[in-house]
XYZ file of C-alpha atoms in Angstrom:
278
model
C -1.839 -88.715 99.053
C 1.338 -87.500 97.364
C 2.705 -86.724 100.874
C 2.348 -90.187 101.701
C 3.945 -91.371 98.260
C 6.975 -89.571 99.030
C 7.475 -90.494 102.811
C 6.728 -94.601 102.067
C 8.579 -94.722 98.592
C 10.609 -91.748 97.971
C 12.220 -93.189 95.046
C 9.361 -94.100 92.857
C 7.759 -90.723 94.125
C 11.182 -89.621 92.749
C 11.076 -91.638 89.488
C 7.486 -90.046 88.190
C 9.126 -87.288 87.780
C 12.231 -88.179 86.205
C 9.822 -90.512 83.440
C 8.093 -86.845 82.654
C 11.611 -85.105 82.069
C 11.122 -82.745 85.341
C 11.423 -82.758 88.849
C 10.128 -82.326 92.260
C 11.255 -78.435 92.127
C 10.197 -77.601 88.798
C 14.002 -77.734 87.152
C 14.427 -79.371 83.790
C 16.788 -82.513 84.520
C 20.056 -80.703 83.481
C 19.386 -77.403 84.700
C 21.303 -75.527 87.990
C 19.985 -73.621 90.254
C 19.917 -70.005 90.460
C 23.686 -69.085 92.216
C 24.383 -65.460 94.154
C 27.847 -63.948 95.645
C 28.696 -61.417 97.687
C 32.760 -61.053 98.276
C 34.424 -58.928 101.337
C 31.258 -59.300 103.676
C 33.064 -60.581 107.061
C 35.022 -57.269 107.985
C 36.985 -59.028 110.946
C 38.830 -61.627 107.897
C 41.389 -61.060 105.277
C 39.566 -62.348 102.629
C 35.540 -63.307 102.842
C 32.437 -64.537 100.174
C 29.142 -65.640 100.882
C 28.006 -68.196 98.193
C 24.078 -69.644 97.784
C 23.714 -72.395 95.243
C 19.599 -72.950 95.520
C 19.179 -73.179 99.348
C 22.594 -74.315 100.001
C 24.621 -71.631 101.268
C 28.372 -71.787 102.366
C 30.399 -68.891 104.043
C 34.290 -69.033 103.446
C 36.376 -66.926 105.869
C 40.864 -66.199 105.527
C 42.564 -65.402 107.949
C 46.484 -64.981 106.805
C 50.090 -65.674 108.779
C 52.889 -65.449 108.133
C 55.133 -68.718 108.558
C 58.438 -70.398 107.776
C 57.783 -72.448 104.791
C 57.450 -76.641 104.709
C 61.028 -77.903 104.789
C 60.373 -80.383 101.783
C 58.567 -77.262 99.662
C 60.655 -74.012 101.272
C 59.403 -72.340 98.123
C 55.884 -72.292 98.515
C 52.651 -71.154 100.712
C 50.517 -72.814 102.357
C 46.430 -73.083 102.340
C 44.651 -74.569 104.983
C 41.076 -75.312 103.951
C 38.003 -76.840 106.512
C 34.898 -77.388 106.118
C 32.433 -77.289 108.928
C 28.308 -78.930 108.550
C 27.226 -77.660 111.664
C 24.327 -79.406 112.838
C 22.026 -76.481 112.156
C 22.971 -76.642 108.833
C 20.245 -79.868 108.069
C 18.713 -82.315 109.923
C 20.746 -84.864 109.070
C 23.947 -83.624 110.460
C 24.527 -84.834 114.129
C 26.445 -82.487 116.031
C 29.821 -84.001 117.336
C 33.235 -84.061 115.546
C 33.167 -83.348 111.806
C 31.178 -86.037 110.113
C 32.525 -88.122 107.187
C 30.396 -85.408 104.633
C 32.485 -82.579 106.383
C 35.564 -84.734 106.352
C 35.348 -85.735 102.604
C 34.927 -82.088 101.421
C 37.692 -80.906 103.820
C 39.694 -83.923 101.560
C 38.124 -82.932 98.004
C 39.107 -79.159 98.909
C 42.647 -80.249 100.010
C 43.256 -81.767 96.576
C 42.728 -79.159 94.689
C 44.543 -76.928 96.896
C 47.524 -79.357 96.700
C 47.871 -80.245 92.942
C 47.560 -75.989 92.209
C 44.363 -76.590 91.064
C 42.535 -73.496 93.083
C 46.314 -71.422 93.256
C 49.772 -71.503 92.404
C 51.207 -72.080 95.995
C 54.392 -70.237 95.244
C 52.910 -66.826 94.900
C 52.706 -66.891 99.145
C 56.061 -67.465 99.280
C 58.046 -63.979 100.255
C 61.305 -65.563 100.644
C 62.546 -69.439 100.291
C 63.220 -71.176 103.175
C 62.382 -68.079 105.571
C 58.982 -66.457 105.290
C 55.906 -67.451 103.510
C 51.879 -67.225 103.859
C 49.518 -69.238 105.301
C 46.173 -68.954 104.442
C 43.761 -70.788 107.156
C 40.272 -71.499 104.971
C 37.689 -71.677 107.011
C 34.119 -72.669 105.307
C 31.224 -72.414 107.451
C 27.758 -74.108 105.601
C 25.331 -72.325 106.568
C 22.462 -74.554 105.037
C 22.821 -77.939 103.350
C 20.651 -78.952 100.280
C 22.884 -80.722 97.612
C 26.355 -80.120 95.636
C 28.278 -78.832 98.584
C 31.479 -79.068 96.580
C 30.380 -76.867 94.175
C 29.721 -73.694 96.504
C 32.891 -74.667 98.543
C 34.681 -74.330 95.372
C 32.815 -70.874 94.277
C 32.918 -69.434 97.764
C 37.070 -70.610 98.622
C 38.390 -68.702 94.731
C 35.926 -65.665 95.484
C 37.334 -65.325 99.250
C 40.890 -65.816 97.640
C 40.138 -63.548 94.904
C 39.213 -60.895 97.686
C 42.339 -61.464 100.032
C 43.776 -58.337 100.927
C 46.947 -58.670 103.008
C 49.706 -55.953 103.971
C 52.151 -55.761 101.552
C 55.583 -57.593 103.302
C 59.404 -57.754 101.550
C 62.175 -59.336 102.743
C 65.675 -57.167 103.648
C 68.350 -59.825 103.221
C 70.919 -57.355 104.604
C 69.185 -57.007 108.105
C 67.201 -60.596 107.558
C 64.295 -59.423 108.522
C 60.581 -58.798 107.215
C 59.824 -55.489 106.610
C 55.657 -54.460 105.896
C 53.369 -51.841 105.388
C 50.072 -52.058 106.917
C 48.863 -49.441 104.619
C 49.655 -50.694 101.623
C 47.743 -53.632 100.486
C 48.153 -56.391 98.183
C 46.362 -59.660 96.588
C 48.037 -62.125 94.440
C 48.731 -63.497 90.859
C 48.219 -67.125 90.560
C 44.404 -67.190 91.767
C 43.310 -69.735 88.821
C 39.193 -69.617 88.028
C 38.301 -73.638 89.120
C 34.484 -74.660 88.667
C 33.140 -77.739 90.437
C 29.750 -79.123 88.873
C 28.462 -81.767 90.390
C 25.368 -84.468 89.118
C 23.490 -87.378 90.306
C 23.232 -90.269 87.980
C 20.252 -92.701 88.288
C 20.103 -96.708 87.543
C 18.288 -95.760 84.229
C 20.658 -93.889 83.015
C 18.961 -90.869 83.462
C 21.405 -87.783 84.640
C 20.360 -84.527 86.653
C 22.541 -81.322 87.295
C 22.825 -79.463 90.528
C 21.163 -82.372 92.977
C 19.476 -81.277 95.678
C 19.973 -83.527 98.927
C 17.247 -85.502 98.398
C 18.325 -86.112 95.132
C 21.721 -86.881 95.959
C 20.487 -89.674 98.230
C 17.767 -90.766 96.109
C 20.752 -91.622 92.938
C 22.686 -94.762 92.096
C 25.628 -92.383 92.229
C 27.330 -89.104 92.076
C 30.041 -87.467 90.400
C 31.705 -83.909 90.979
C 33.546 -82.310 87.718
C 35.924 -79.553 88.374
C 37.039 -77.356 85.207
C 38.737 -74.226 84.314
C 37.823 -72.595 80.901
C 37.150 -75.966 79.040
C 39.348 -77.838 80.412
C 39.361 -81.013 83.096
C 41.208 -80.443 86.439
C 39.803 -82.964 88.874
C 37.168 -85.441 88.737
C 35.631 -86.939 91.839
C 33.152 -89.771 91.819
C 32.901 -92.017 94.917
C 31.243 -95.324 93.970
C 28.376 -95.820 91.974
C 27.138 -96.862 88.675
C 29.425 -96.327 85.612
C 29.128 -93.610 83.112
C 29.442 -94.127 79.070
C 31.318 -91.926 76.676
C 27.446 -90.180 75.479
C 26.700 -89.419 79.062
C 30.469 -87.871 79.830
C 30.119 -86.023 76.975
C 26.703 -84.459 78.207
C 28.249 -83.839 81.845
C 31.749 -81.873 80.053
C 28.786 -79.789 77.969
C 26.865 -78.699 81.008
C 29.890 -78.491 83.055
C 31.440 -76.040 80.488
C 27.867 -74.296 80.871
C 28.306 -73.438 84.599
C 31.769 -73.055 84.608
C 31.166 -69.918 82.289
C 28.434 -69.028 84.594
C 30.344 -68.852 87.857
C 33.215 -67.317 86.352
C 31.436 -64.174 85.350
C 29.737 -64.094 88.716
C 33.019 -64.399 90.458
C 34.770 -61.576 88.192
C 31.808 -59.008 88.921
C 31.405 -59.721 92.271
C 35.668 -59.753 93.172
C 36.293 -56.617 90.885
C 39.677 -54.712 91.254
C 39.177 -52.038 94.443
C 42.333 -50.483 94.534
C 44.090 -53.783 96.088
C 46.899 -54.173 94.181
C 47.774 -58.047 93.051
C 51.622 -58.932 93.044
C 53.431 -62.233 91.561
């Protein structure tokens, strides 16, 4: 009978739970899911991390280049993110070209990237105008089940924190780039960002960490990305509008999880003889 509640009206199957302070998989209404990461697992890449947030599970991939910088920014790098929902990922991704979910984190990702949010683009630089890095960001989902910018986030800083590159200099005398395989290096400038993201419902009731049902069950959703206790980004397409109590109570929990992830990224991407440069 409860089968059939959910299938014909999966919103007031939804809403019973919400009026009882719980949900469908046992979570309190502001509480995340249990989060795992494992850094350096793809051996063929230059920097890798496998992230699980609940069932949804993102791999992010780097593979490096080096490139002549952007004419109209010759002093700084360059990071390519994508984001791929293959259609095995969920059943409702068709497979085809990159969907507008895909598309839209590719876009959030890109934002971040672009206002220095994730890293300060200038540490890839090796020398203005002539050589710099490019770092192509590939993140594979794996399995889809809510708050897919929050393990893109997690999984794109652990990769980065786990780059490991040849260490390159530039000999202005005989212009030319000049590396060592052996040695490698990582970089300065990989900043901690958090994305938290929450579904808000018509009665102003507000979860954490939606699953996908959730997500599509809500009057709206909004994606909070901090580092430390401060805002960087905010992201919140459409939907119903938030008042300064329920802010307040999305900073809190976002604060919460930021602290979380942090600690997971540090112990997971711990120093291994890869020395960072500026």
């Amino acid at each position: 009978m409860a089968t059939d509640h959910k299938t014909l009206q999966p919103l007031e199957f939804y809403k019973t739970f919400l009026d009882r302070k719980t949900r469908p998989d046992g979570r309190s209404l502001l509480e995340f899911r249990r989060m795992t990461l494992n850094a350096g697992s793809i051996g063929t890449a230059d920097g890798s991390a496998i992230v699980k947030c609940g069932n949804t599970a993102i791999i992010c991939g780097i593979k490096a280049e080096l490139v002549a910088p952007e004419r109209d920014e010759p002093q700084k790098g360059l990071i390519i993110p994508n984001v791929t929902l293959p259609s095995l990922c969920s059943s409702h991704i068709k497979s085809g070209p990159p969907g507008e979910t895909a598309q839209a984190a590719t876009q959030f990702i890109a934002e971040l990237v672009n206002n220095n949010i994730i890293m300060d683009l200038e540490t890839l630089c090796i020398k203005n105008s002539k050589w710099s890095w490019v770092l192509y960001c590939d993140l594979l989902c794996i399995n889809l089940d809510g708050s897919l910018l929050d393990a893109c986030v997690m999984a794109l800083v652990a990769a980065l924190k786990n780059l490991s590159l040849p260490v390159v200099s530039y000999d202005e005398e005989m212009d030319k780039l000049i590396s060592n395989i052996e040695d490698k290096m990582g970089f300065h400038g990989i900043k901690q960002p958090v994305t938290s993201t929450f579904s808000l419902f018509e009665n102003g009731i507000l979860i954490s960490d939606p699953t996908f049902e959730e997500e599509q069950l809500a009057a709206g959703v909004i994606s909070i990305t901090m580092e430390g206790t401060s805002v960087t980004h905010l992201y919140k397409p459409g939907g119903c509008t938030l008042n300064e109590k329920q802010v307040k109570k999305l900073m809190q929990q976002s604060e919460l999880k930021t602290k979380e992830v942090v600690k997971l990224i540090e112990e997971a991407c711990s120093p291994m003889g890869v020395e960072p440069i500026d």
